[in-house]
PDB file of N, CA, C and O in Angstrom:
ATOM      1  N   MET A  90      15.046   9.975  -3.928  1.00  0.00           N
ATOM      2  CA  MET A  90      13.640  10.054  -3.604  1.00  0.00           C
ATOM      3  C   MET A  90      12.790   9.327  -4.649  1.00  0.00           C
ATOM      4  O   MET A  90      11.746   8.798  -4.317  1.00  0.00           O
ATOM      5  N   ALA A  91      13.232   9.287  -5.869  1.00  0.00           N
ATOM      6  CA  ALA A  91      12.430   8.674  -6.919  1.00  0.00           C
ATOM      7  C   ALA A  91      12.420   7.150  -6.817  1.00  0.00           C
ATOM      8  O   ALA A  91      11.490   6.512  -7.296  1.00  0.00           O
ATOM      9  N   VAL A  92      13.413   6.567  -6.194  1.00  0.00           N
ATOM     10  CA  VAL A  92      13.503   5.108  -6.094  1.00  0.00           C
ATOM     11  C   VAL A  92      12.743   4.587  -4.872  1.00  0.00           C
ATOM     12  O   VAL A  92      12.217   3.475  -4.890  1.00  0.00           O
ATOM     13  N   PHE A  93      12.637   5.392  -3.829  1.00  0.00           N
ATOM     14  CA  PHE A  93      12.017   4.966  -2.581  1.00  0.00           C
ATOM     15  C   PHE A  93      10.598   4.421  -2.756  1.00  0.00           C
ATOM     16  O   PHE A  93      10.287   3.353  -2.201  1.00  0.00           O
ATOM     17  N   PRO A  94       9.697   5.080  -3.484  1.00  0.00           N
ATOM     18  CA  PRO A  94       8.337   4.527  -3.619  1.00  0.00           C
ATOM     19  C   PRO A  94       8.305   3.156  -4.287  1.00  0.00           C
ATOM     20  O   PRO A  94       7.482   2.310  -3.920  1.00  0.00           O
ATOM     21  N   TRP A  95       9.192   2.924  -5.238  1.00  0.00           N
ATOM     22  CA  TRP A  95       9.226   1.622  -5.919  1.00  0.00           C
ATOM     23  C   TRP A  95       9.753   0.537  -4.994  1.00  0.00           C
ATOM     24  O   TRP A  95       9.271  -0.596  -5.009  1.00  0.00           O
ATOM     25  N   ILE A  96      10.732   0.872  -4.170  1.00  0.00           N
ATOM     26  CA  ILE A  96      11.242  -0.081  -3.186  1.00  0.00           C
ATOM     27  C   ILE A  96      10.155  -0.385  -2.157  1.00  0.00           C
ATOM     28  O   ILE A  96       9.953  -1.540  -1.768  1.00  0.00           O
ATOM     29  N   LEU A  97       9.433   0.637  -1.731  1.00  0.00           N
ATOM     30  CA  LEU A  97       8.344   0.447  -0.784  1.00  0.00           C
ATOM     31  C   LEU A  97       7.259  -0.453  -1.363  1.00  0.00           C
ATOM     32  O   LEU A  97       6.772  -1.377  -0.696  1.00  0.00           O
ATOM     33  N   ALA A  98       6.884  -0.225  -2.612  1.00  0.00           N
ATOM     34  CA  ALA A  98       5.855  -1.044  -3.261  1.00  0.00           C
ATOM     35  C   ALA A  98       6.313  -2.497  -3.375  1.00  0.00           C
ATOM     36  O   ALA A  98       5.538  -3.423  -3.132  1.00  0.00           O
ATOM     37  N   ALA A  99       7.558  -2.699  -3.723  1.00  0.00           N
ATOM     38  CA  ALA A  99       8.081  -4.060  -3.829  1.00  0.00           C
ATOM     39  C   ALA A  99       8.144  -4.731  -2.458  1.00  0.00           C
ATOM     40  O   ALA A  99       7.847  -5.926  -2.324  1.00  0.00           O
ATOM     41  N   THR A 100       8.476  -3.978  -1.437  1.00  0.00           N
ATOM     42  CA  THR A 100       8.577  -4.519  -0.090  1.00  0.00           C
ATOM     43  C   THR A 100       7.216  -4.963   0.436  1.00  0.00           C
ATOM     44  O   THR A 100       7.115  -5.962   1.145  1.00  0.00           O
ATOM     45  N   THR A 101       6.174  -4.230   0.071  1.00  0.00           N
ATOM     46  CA  THR A 101       4.843  -4.609   0.554  1.00  0.00           C
ATOM     47  C   THR A 101       4.367  -5.916  -0.062  1.00  0.00           C
ATOM     48  O   THR A 101       3.440  -6.537   0.457  1.00  0.00           O
ATOM     49  N   LEU A 102       4.984  -6.348  -1.137  1.00  0.00           N
ATOM     50  CA  LEU A 102       4.609  -7.612  -1.760  1.00  0.00           C
ATOM     51  C   LEU A 102       5.411  -8.803  -1.221  1.00  0.00           C
ATOM     52  O   LEU A 102       5.149  -9.943  -1.588  1.00  0.00           O
ATOM     53  N   LEU A 103       6.353  -8.540  -0.343  1.00  0.00           N
ATOM     54  CA  LEU A 103       7.158  -9.621   0.237  1.00  0.00           C
ATOM     55  C   LEU A 103       6.337 -10.647   1.026  1.00  0.00           C
ATOM     56  O   LEU A 103       6.623 -11.845   0.921  1.00  0.00           O
ATOM     57  N   PRO A 104       5.341 -10.246   1.821  1.00  0.00           N
ATOM     58  CA  PRO A 104       4.554 -11.287   2.509  1.00  0.00           C
ATOM     59  C   PRO A 104       3.903 -12.272   1.542  1.00  0.00           C
ATOM     60  O   PRO A 104       3.742 -13.444   1.865  1.00  0.00           O
ATOM     61  N   LEU A 105       3.548 -11.814   0.366  1.00  0.00           N
ATOM     62  CA  LEU A 105       3.002 -12.723  -0.643  1.00  0.00           C
ATOM     63  C   LEU A 105       4.068 -13.669  -1.155  1.00  0.00           C
ATOM     64  O   LEU A 105       3.858 -14.876  -1.259  1.00  0.00           O
ATOM     65  N   ALA A 106       5.223 -13.126  -1.470  1.00  0.00           N
ATOM     66  CA  ALA A 106       6.310 -13.929  -2.025  1.00  0.00           C
ATOM     67  C   ALA A 106       6.820 -14.964  -1.017  1.00  0.00           C
ATOM     68  O   ALA A 106       7.224 -16.055  -1.403  1.00  0.00           O
ATOM     69  N   LEU A 107       6.777 -14.611   0.258  1.00  0.00           N
ATOM     70  CA  LEU A 107       7.274 -15.518   1.290  1.00  0.00           C
ATOM     71  C   LEU A 107       6.203 -16.465   1.823  1.00  0.00           C
ATOM     72  O   LEU A 107       6.487 -17.305   2.671  1.00  0.00           O
ATOM     73  N   GLY A 108       4.975 -16.331   1.330  1.00  0.00           N
ATOM     74  CA  GLY A 108       3.900 -17.222   1.730  1.00  0.00           C
ATOM     75  C   GLY A 108       3.254 -16.889   3.056  1.00  0.00           C
ATOM     76  O   GLY A 108       2.560 -17.717   3.634  1.00  0.00           O
ATOM     77  N   PHE A 109       3.456 -15.684   3.561  1.00  0.00           N
ATOM     78  CA  PHE A 109       2.862 -15.292   4.837  1.00  0.00           C
ATOM     79  C   PHE A 109       1.434 -14.790   4.683  1.00  0.00           C
ATOM     80  O   PHE A 109       0.743 -14.603   5.675  1.00  0.00           O
ATOM     81  N   SER A 110       1.019 -14.510   3.472  1.00  0.00           N
ATOM     82  CA  SER A 110      -0.328 -13.988   3.251  1.00  0.00           C
ATOM     83  C   SER A 110      -0.879 -14.523   1.937  1.00  0.00           C
ATOM     84  O   SER A 110      -0.173 -15.184   1.184  1.00  0.00           O
ATOM     85  N   ALA A 111      -2.152 -14.209   1.707  1.00  0.00           N
ATOM     86  CA  ALA A 111      -2.806 -14.736   0.501  1.00  0.00           C
ATOM     87  C   ALA A 111      -3.662 -13.647  -0.155  1.00  0.00           C
ATOM     88  O   ALA A 111      -3.257 -12.495  -0.201  1.00  0.00           O
ATOM     89  N   GLY A 112      -4.843 -14.031  -0.608  1.00  0.00           N
ATOM     90  CA  GLY A 112      -5.671 -13.215  -1.472  1.00  0.00           C
ATOM     91  C   GLY A 112      -6.100 -11.862  -0.943  1.00  0.00           C
ATOM     92  O   GLY A 112      -6.032 -10.866  -1.657  1.00  0.00           O
ATOM     93  N   VAL A 113      -6.571 -11.790   0.292  1.00  0.00           N
ATOM     94  CA  VAL A 113      -7.051 -10.516   0.827  1.00  0.00           C
ATOM     95  C   VAL A 113      -5.919  -9.494   0.861  1.00  0.00           C
ATOM     96  O   VAL A 113      -6.075  -8.358   0.420  1.00  0.00           O
ATOM     97  N   TYR A 114      -4.794  -9.907   1.373  1.00  0.00           N
ATOM     98  CA  TYR A 114      -3.645  -9.002   1.429  1.00  0.00           C
ATOM     99  C   TYR A 114      -3.150  -8.656   0.028  1.00  0.00           C
ATOM    100  O   TYR A 114      -2.782  -7.513  -0.227  1.00  0.00           O
ATOM    101  N   ALA A 115      -3.156  -9.617  -0.866  1.00  0.00           N
ATOM    102  CA  ALA A 115      -2.693  -9.364  -2.237  1.00  0.00           C
ATOM    103  C   ALA A 115      -3.528  -8.283  -2.898  1.00  0.00           C
ATOM    104  O   ALA A 115      -2.982  -7.341  -3.499  1.00  0.00           O
ATOM    105  N   LEU A 116      -4.835  -8.396  -2.786  1.00  0.00           N
ATOM    106  CA  LEU A 116      -5.706  -7.386  -3.384  1.00  0.00           C
ATOM    107  C   LEU A 116      -5.488  -6.020  -2.751  1.00  0.00           C
ATOM    108  O   LEU A 116      -5.400  -5.004  -3.453  1.00  0.00           O
ATOM    109  N   ALA A 117      -5.402  -5.985  -1.434  1.00  0.00           N
ATOM    110  CA  ALA A 117      -5.198  -4.711  -0.744  1.00  0.00           C
ATOM    111  C   ALA A 117      -3.846  -4.094  -1.101  1.00  0.00           C
ATOM    112  O   ALA A 117      -3.761  -2.890  -1.360  1.00  0.00           O
ATOM    113  N   ALA A 118      -2.803  -4.894  -1.119  1.00  0.00           N
ATOM    114  CA  ALA A 118      -1.468  -4.372  -1.423  1.00  0.00           C
ATOM    115  C   ALA A 118      -1.400  -3.829  -2.848  1.00  0.00           C
ATOM    116  O   ALA A 118      -0.847  -2.749  -3.073  1.00  0.00           O
ATOM    117  N   ILE A 119      -1.965  -4.544  -3.788  1.00  0.00           N
ATOM    118  CA  ILE A 119      -1.932  -4.079  -5.176  1.00  0.00           C
ATOM    119  C   ILE A 119      -2.754  -2.814  -5.333  1.00  0.00           C
ATOM    120  O   ILE A 119      -2.322  -1.852  -5.977  1.00  0.00           O
ATOM    121  N   TRP A 120      -3.922  -2.778  -4.716  1.00  0.00           N
ATOM    122  CA  TRP A 120      -4.786  -1.602  -4.806  1.00  0.00           C
ATOM    123  C   TRP A 120      -4.127  -0.386  -4.157  1.00  0.00           C
ATOM    124  O   TRP A 120      -4.096   0.705  -4.726  1.00  0.00           O
ATOM    125  N   LEU A 121      -3.574  -0.568  -2.956  1.00  0.00           N
ATOM    126  CA  LEU A 121      -2.924   0.541  -2.259  1.00  0.00           C
ATOM    127  C   LEU A 121      -1.642   0.987  -2.961  1.00  0.00           C
ATOM    128  O   LEU A 121      -1.351   2.186  -3.018  1.00  0.00           O
ATOM    129  N   ASN A 122      -0.871   0.042  -3.493  1.00  0.00           N
ATOM    130  CA  ASN A 122       0.341   0.414  -4.231  1.00  0.00           C
ATOM    131  C   ASN A 122       0.005   1.210  -5.483  1.00  0.00           C
ATOM    132  O   ASN A 122       0.703   2.165  -5.823  1.00  0.00           O
ATOM    133  N   THR A 123      -1.054   0.818  -6.163  1.00  0.00           N
ATOM    134  CA  THR A 123      -1.468   1.550  -7.358  1.00  0.00           C
ATOM    135  C   THR A 123      -1.842   2.980  -6.994  1.00  0.00           C
ATOM    136  O   THR A 123      -1.426   3.924  -7.665  1.00  0.00           O
ATOM    137  N   GLY A 124      -2.618   3.128  -5.938  1.00  0.00           N
ATOM    138  CA  GLY A 124      -2.988   4.472  -5.495  1.00  0.00           C
ATOM    139  C   GLY A 124      -1.789   5.281  -5.048  1.00  0.00           C
ATOM    140  O   GLY A 124      -1.693   6.477  -5.333  1.00  0.00           O
ATOM    141  N   PHE A 125      -0.891   4.639  -4.347  1.00  0.00           N
ATOM    142  CA  PHE A 125       0.296   5.337  -3.852  1.00  0.00           C
ATOM    143  C   PHE A 125       1.185   5.800  -4.997  1.00  0.00           C
ATOM    144  O   PHE A 125       1.586   6.959  -5.050  1.00  0.00           O
ATOM    145  N   LEU A 126       1.486   4.904  -5.914  1.00  0.00           N
ATOM    146  CA  LEU A 126       2.409   5.243  -6.997  1.00  0.00           C
ATOM    147  C   LEU A 126       1.769   6.131  -8.053  1.00  0.00           C
ATOM    148  O   LEU A 126       2.361   7.108  -8.499  1.00  0.00           O
ATOM    149  N   ARG A 127       0.576   5.784  -8.443  1.00  0.00           N
ATOM    150  CA  ARG A 127      -0.045   6.491  -9.555  1.00  0.00           C
ATOM    151  C   ARG A 127      -0.606   7.843  -9.146  1.00  0.00           C
ATOM    152  O   ARG A 127      -0.341   8.851  -9.798  1.00  0.00           O
ATOM    153  N   ARG A 128      -1.396   7.852  -8.084  1.00  0.00           N
ATOM    154  CA  ARG A 128      -2.080   9.079  -7.726  1.00  0.00           C
ATOM    155  C   ARG A 128      -1.204  10.050  -6.967  1.00  0.00           C
ATOM    156  O   ARG A 128      -1.267  11.249  -7.193  1.00  0.00           O
ATOM    157  N   ARG A 129      -0.408   9.555  -6.041  1.00  0.00           N
ATOM    158  CA  ARG A 129       0.321  10.471  -5.163  1.00  0.00           C
ATOM    159  C   ARG A 129       1.749  10.756  -5.637  1.00  0.00           C
ATOM    160  O   ARG A 129       2.126  11.901  -5.799  1.00  0.00           O
ATOM    161  N   VAL A 130       2.522   9.721  -5.823  1.00  0.00           N
ATOM    162  CA  VAL A 130       3.932   9.922  -6.163  1.00  0.00           C
ATOM    163  C   VAL A 130       4.068  10.560  -7.543  1.00  0.00           C
ATOM    164  O   VAL A 130       4.819  11.516  -7.724  1.00  0.00           O
ATOM    165  N   TRP A 131       3.333  10.042  -8.510  1.00  0.00           N
ATOM    166  CA  TRP A 131       3.414  10.582  -9.860  1.00  0.00           C
ATOM    167  C   TRP A 131       2.938  12.033  -9.886  1.00  0.00           C
ATOM    168  O   TRP A 131       3.516  12.873 -10.560  1.00  0.00           O
ATOM    169  N   GLN A 132       1.892  12.330  -9.140  1.00  0.00           N
ATOM    170  CA  GLN A 132       1.368  13.693  -9.075  1.00  0.00           C
ATOM    171  C   GLN A 132       2.414  14.639  -8.469  1.00  0.00           C
ATOM    172  O   GLN A 132       2.622  15.745  -8.971  1.00  0.00           O
ATOM    173  N   LEU A 133       3.071  14.201  -7.420  1.00  0.00           N
ATOM    174  CA  LEU A 133       4.102  15.028  -6.791  1.00  0.00           C
ATOM    175  C   LEU A 133       5.306  15.193  -7.710  1.00  0.00           C
ATOM    176  O   LEU A 133       5.920  16.253  -7.757  1.00  0.00           O
ATOM    177  N   TYR A 134       5.631  14.152  -8.454  1.00  0.00           N
ATOM    178  CA  TYR A 134       6.756  14.217  -9.399  1.00  0.00           C
ATOM    179  C   TYR A 134       6.482  15.238 -10.501  1.00  0.00           C
ATOM    180  O   TYR A 134       7.359  15.986 -10.888  1.00  0.00           O
ATOM    181  N   ARG A 135       5.253  15.270 -10.986  1.00  0.00           N
ATOM    182  CA  ARG A 135       4.908  16.167 -12.094  1.00  0.00           C
ATOM    183  C   ARG A 135       4.710  17.599 -11.637  1.00  0.00           C
ATOM    184  O   ARG A 135       5.013  18.529 -12.388  1.00  0.00           O
ATOM    185  N   GLN A 136       4.161  17.793 -10.434  1.00  0.00           N
ATOM    186  CA  GLN A 136       3.894  19.142  -9.927  1.00  0.00           C
ATOM    187  C   GLN A 136       4.382  19.257  -8.484  1.00  0.00           C
ATOM    188  O   GLN A 136       3.576  19.188  -7.565  1.00  0.00           O
ATOM    189  N   PRO A 137       5.670  19.414  -8.266  1.00  0.00           N
ATOM    190  CA  PRO A 137       6.167  19.465  -6.892  1.00  0.00           C
ATOM    191  C   PRO A 137       5.602  20.673  -6.129  1.00  0.00           C
ATOM    192  O   PRO A 137       5.628  21.792  -6.634  1.00  0.00           O
ATOM    193  N   SER A 138       5.039  20.400  -4.975  1.00  0.00           N
ATOM    194  CA  SER A 138       4.543  21.471  -4.116  1.00  0.00           C
ATOM    195  C   SER A 138       4.462  20.956  -2.687  1.00  0.00           C
ATOM    196  O   SER A 138       4.414  19.744  -2.446  1.00  0.00           O
ATOM    197  N   ASP A 139       4.427  21.884  -1.761  1.00  0.00           N
ATOM    198  CA  ASP A 139       4.322  21.501  -0.355  1.00  0.00           C
ATOM    199  C   ASP A 139       2.983  20.842  -0.056  1.00  0.00           C
ATOM    200  O   ASP A 139       2.911  19.901   0.730  1.00  0.00           O
ATOM    201  N   ALA A 140       1.925  21.334  -0.667  1.00  0.00           N
ATOM    202  CA  ALA A 140       0.595  20.771  -0.421  1.00  0.00           C
ATOM    203  C   ALA A 140       0.527  19.314  -0.887  1.00  0.00           C
ATOM    204  O   ALA A 140      -0.037  18.462  -0.185  1.00  0.00           O
ATOM    205  N   LEU A 141       1.094  19.014  -2.040  1.00  0.00           N
ATOM    206  CA  LEU A 141       1.092  17.632  -2.524  1.00  0.00           C
ATOM    207  C   LEU A 141       2.000  16.748  -1.686  1.00  0.00           C
ATOM    208  O   LEU A 141       1.705  15.566  -1.482  1.00  0.00           O
ATOM    209  N   ALA A 142       3.107  17.295  -1.199  1.00  0.00           N
ATOM    210  CA  ALA A 142       3.995  16.523  -0.324  1.00  0.00           C
ATOM    211  C   ALA A 142       3.284  16.170   0.981  1.00  0.00           C
ATOM    212  O   ALA A 142       3.399  15.045   1.476  1.00  0.00           O
ATOM    213  N   LYS A 143       2.520  17.109   1.524  1.00  0.00           N
ATOM    214  CA  LYS A 143       1.755  16.828   2.741  1.00  0.00           C
ATOM    215  C   LYS A 143       0.662  15.801   2.477  1.00  0.00           C
ATOM    216  O   LYS A 143       0.401  14.928   3.304  1.00  0.00           O
ATOM    217  N   ALA A 144       0.018  15.900   1.316  1.00  0.00           N
ATOM    218  CA  ALA A 144      -1.011  14.920   0.953  1.00  0.00           C
ATOM    219  C   ALA A 144      -0.397  13.529   0.797  1.00  0.00           C
ATOM    220  O   ALA A 144      -0.999  12.529   1.197  1.00  0.00           O
ATOM    221  N   LEU A 145       0.793  13.456   0.226  1.00  0.00           N
ATOM    222  CA  LEU A 145       1.494  12.177   0.084  1.00  0.00           C
ATOM    223  C   LEU A 145       1.834  11.598   1.450  1.00  0.00           C
ATOM    224  O   LEU A 145       1.679  10.397   1.687  1.00  0.00           O
ATOM    225  N   PHE A 146       2.270  12.443   2.359  1.00  0.00           N
ATOM    226  CA  PHE A 146       2.590  11.991   3.713  1.00  0.00           C
ATOM    227  C   PHE A 146       1.345  11.448   4.412  1.00  0.00           C
ATOM    228  O   PHE A 146       1.383  10.389   5.030  1.00  0.00           O
ATOM    229  N   ARG A 147       0.234  12.176   4.314  1.00  0.00           N
ATOM    230  CA  ARG A 147      -1.023  11.709   4.914  1.00  0.00           C
ATOM    231  C   ARG A 147      -1.461  10.383   4.303  1.00  0.00           C
ATOM    232  O   ARG A 147      -1.877   9.467   5.002  1.00  0.00           O
ATOM    233  N   TYR A 148      -1.361  10.279   2.989  1.00  0.00           N
ATOM    234  CA  TYR A 148      -1.747   9.039   2.324  1.00  0.00           C
ATOM    235  C   TYR A 148      -0.842   7.886   2.772  1.00  0.00           C
ATOM    236  O   TYR A 148      -1.319   6.774   2.957  1.00  0.00           O
ATOM    237  N   SER A 149       0.437   8.154   2.961  1.00  0.00           N
ATOM    238  CA  SER A 149       1.350   7.078   3.353  1.00  0.00           C
ATOM    239  C   SER A 149       1.016   6.535   4.741  1.00  0.00           C
ATOM    240  O   SER A 149       1.180   5.343   4.995  1.00  0.00           O
ATOM    241  N   ILE A 150       0.533   7.381   5.627  1.00  0.00           N
ATOM    242  CA  ILE A 150       0.133   6.914   6.955  1.00  0.00           C
ATOM    243  C   ILE A 150      -1.119   6.046   6.851  1.00  0.00           C
ATOM    244  O   ILE A 150      -1.203   4.973   7.457  1.00  0.00           O
ATOM    245  N   HIS A 151      -2.082   6.475   6.061  1.00  0.00           N
ATOM    246  CA  HIS A 151      -3.289   5.670   5.841  1.00  0.00           C
ATOM    247  C   HIS A 151      -2.933   4.371   5.124  1.00  0.00           C
ATOM    248  O   HIS A 151      -3.495   3.310   5.429  1.00  0.00           O
ATOM    249  N   TYR A 152      -2.025   4.474   4.179  1.00  0.00           N
ATOM    250  CA  TYR A 152      -1.545   3.324   3.398  1.00  0.00           C
ATOM    251  C   TYR A 152      -0.983   2.254   4.332  1.00  0.00           C
ATOM    252  O   TYR A 152      -1.322   1.074   4.231  1.00  0.00           O
ATOM    253  N   LEU A 153      -0.151   2.659   5.253  1.00  0.00           N
ATOM    254  CA  LEU A 153       0.446   1.720   6.195  1.00  0.00           C
ATOM    255  C   LEU A 153      -0.606   1.094   7.102  1.00  0.00           C
ATOM    256  O   LEU A 153      -0.598  -0.116   7.335  1.00  0.00           O
ATOM    257  N   ALA A 154      -1.528   1.904   7.598  1.00  0.00           N
ATOM    258  CA  ALA A 154      -2.584   1.384   8.470  1.00  0.00           C
ATOM    259  C   ALA A 154      -3.457   0.375   7.723  1.00  0.00           C
ATOM    260  O   ALA A 154      -3.799  -0.690   8.258  1.00  0.00           O
ATOM    261  N   TRP A 155      -3.814   0.670   6.483  1.00  0.00           N
ATOM    262  CA  TRP A 155      -4.645  -0.244   5.697  1.00  0.00           C
ATOM    263  C   TRP A 155      -3.890  -1.525   5.347  1.00  0.00           C
ATOM    264  O   TRP A 155      -4.485  -2.605   5.302  1.00  0.00           O
ATOM    265  N   LEU A 156      -2.590  -1.428   5.111  1.00  0.00           N
ATOM    266  CA  LEU A 156      -1.805  -2.636   4.835  1.00  0.00           C
ATOM    267  C   LEU A 156      -1.771  -3.564   6.046  1.00  0.00           C
ATOM    268  O   LEU A 156      -1.928  -4.780   5.912  1.00  0.00           O
ATOM    269  N   PHE A 157      -1.565  -2.998   7.215  1.00  0.00           N
ATOM    270  CA  PHE A 157      -1.561  -3.813   8.422  1.00  0.00           C
ATOM    271  C   PHE A 157      -2.938  -4.425   8.673  1.00  0.00           C
ATOM    272  O   PHE A 157      -3.040  -5.583   9.090  1.00  0.00           O
ATOM    273  N   ALA A 158      -3.991  -3.652   8.434  1.00  0.00           N
ATOM    274  CA  ALA A 158      -5.348  -4.180   8.607  1.00  0.00           C
ATOM    275  C   ALA A 158      -5.610  -5.323   7.627  1.00  0.00           C
ATOM    276  O   ALA A 158      -6.216  -6.337   7.989  1.00  0.00           O
ATOM    277  N   ALA A 159      -5.153  -5.172   6.394  1.00  0.00           N
ATOM    278  CA  ALA A 159      -5.339  -6.226   5.394  1.00  0.00           C
ATOM    279  C   ALA A 159      -4.550  -7.477   5.769  1.00  0.00           C
ATOM    280  O   ALA A 159      -5.032  -8.599   5.582  1.00  0.00           O
ATOM    281  N   LEU A 160      -3.354  -7.303   6.305  1.00  0.00           N
ATOM    282  CA  LEU A 160      -2.553  -8.449   6.731  1.00  0.00           C
ATOM    283  C   LEU A 160      -3.243  -9.192   7.881  1.00  0.00           C
ATOM    284  O   LEU A 160      -3.302 -10.424   7.890  1.00  0.00           O
ATOM    285  N   LEU A 161      -3.792  -8.444   8.808  1.00  0.00           N
ATOM    286  CA  LEU A 161      -4.515  -9.053   9.926  1.00  0.00           C
ATOM    287  C   LEU A 161      -5.782  -9.753   9.439  1.00  0.00           C
ATOM    288  O   LEU A 161      -6.068 -10.894   9.833  1.00  0.00           O
ATOM    289  N   LEU A 162      -6.544  -9.100   8.582  1.00  0.00           N
ATOM    290  CA  LEU A 162      -7.759  -9.698   8.040  1.00  0.00           C
ATOM    291  C   LEU A 162      -7.440 -10.954   7.241  1.00  0.00           C
ATOM    292  O   LEU A 162      -8.133 -11.969   7.356  1.00  0.00           O
ATOM    293  N   ASP A 163      -6.386 -10.902   6.459  1.00  0.00           N
ATOM    294  CA  ASP A 163      -5.973 -12.062   5.679  1.00  0.00           C
ATOM    295  C   ASP A 163      -5.608 -13.229   6.589  1.00  0.00           C
ATOM    296  O   ASP A 163      -5.944 -14.377   6.312  1.00  0.00           O
ATOM    297  N   HIS A 164      -4.946 -12.935   7.676  1.00  0.00           N
ATOM    298  CA  HIS A 164      -4.555 -13.976   8.637  1.00  0.00           C
ATOM    299  C   HIS A 164      -5.792 -14.686   9.184  1.00  0.00           C
ATOM    300  O   HIS A 164      -5.828 -15.918   9.259  1.00  0.00           O
ATOM    301  N   TYR A 165      -6.798 -13.919   9.580  1.00  0.00           N
ATOM    302  CA  TYR A 165      -8.002 -14.537  10.153  1.00  0.00           C
ATOM    303  C   TYR A 165      -8.893 -15.165   9.096  1.00  0.00           C
ATOM    304  O   TYR A 165      -9.601 -16.132   9.392  1.00  0.00           O
ATOM    305  N   CYS A 166      -8.899 -14.649   7.902  1.00  0.00           N
ATOM    306  CA  CYS A 166      -9.690 -15.259   6.824  1.00  0.00           C
ATOM    307  C   CYS A 166      -9.137 -16.623   6.419  1.00  0.00           C
ATOM    308  O   CYS A 166      -9.892 -17.504   6.005  1.00  0.00           O
ATOM    309  N   GLN A 167      -7.847 -16.824   6.537  1.00  0.00           N
ATOM    310  CA  GLN A 167      -7.257 -18.122   6.201  1.00  0.00           C
ATOM    311  C   GLN A 167      -7.692 -19.195   7.172  1.00  0.00           C
ATOM    312  O   GLN A 167      -7.660 -20.378   6.850  1.00  0.00           O
ATOM    313  N   ARG A 168      -8.118 -18.813   8.368  1.00  0.00           N
ATOM    314  CA  ARG A 168      -8.556 -19.784   9.369  1.00  0.00           C
ATOM    315  C   ARG A 168     -10.010 -20.194   9.173  1.00  0.00           C
ATOM    316  O   ARG A 168     -10.457 -21.161   9.774  1.00  0.00           O
ATOM    317  N   LEU A 169     -10.757 -19.467   8.339  1.00  0.00           N
ATOM    318  CA  LEU A 169     -12.160 -19.799   8.103  1.00  0.00           C
ATOM    319  C   LEU A 169     -12.251 -21.025   7.208  1.00  0.00           C
ATOM    320  O   LEU A 169     -11.493 -21.151   6.250  1.00  0.00           O
ATOM    321  N   PRO A 170     -13.194 -21.926   7.480  1.00  0.00           N
ATOM    322  CA  PRO A 170     -13.259 -23.161   6.694  1.00  0.00           C
ATOM    323  C   PRO A 170     -13.677 -22.934   5.246  1.00  0.00           C
ATOM    324  O   PRO A 170     -13.315 -23.711   4.379  1.00  0.00           O
ATOM    325  N   TRP A 171     -14.420 -21.906   4.963  1.00  0.00           N
ATOM    326  CA  TRP A 171     -14.906 -21.692   3.601  1.00  0.00           C
ATOM    327  C   TRP A 171     -14.021 -20.774   2.783  1.00  0.00           C
ATOM    328  O   TRP A 171     -14.287 -20.482   1.642  1.00  0.00           O
ATOM    329  N   PHE A 172     -12.935 -20.288   3.362  1.00  0.00           N
ATOM    330  CA  PHE A 172     -12.092 -19.325   2.651  1.00  0.00           C
ATOM    331  C   PHE A 172     -10.845 -19.995   2.154  1.00  0.00           C
ATOM    332  O   PHE A 172     -10.111 -20.646   2.733  1.00  0.00           O
TER     333      PHE A 172
END
């Protein structure tokens, strides 16, 4: 369980490494990964409880939705002439 969040964080950076996305997604992925690892996973690691596990689960669903939104926004922003 302790390795899964780090693998997830690294996986979310793959679109950047493979050239499928750029700045908007990069900022969103780094910001969301920081929140996921620092605020939720670390908190659950230090104080294991059911309430924190549920909060982590809720955050992970929002995390995924925001990552997909950032990927979509990044895709359309790359098509703008001034971006």
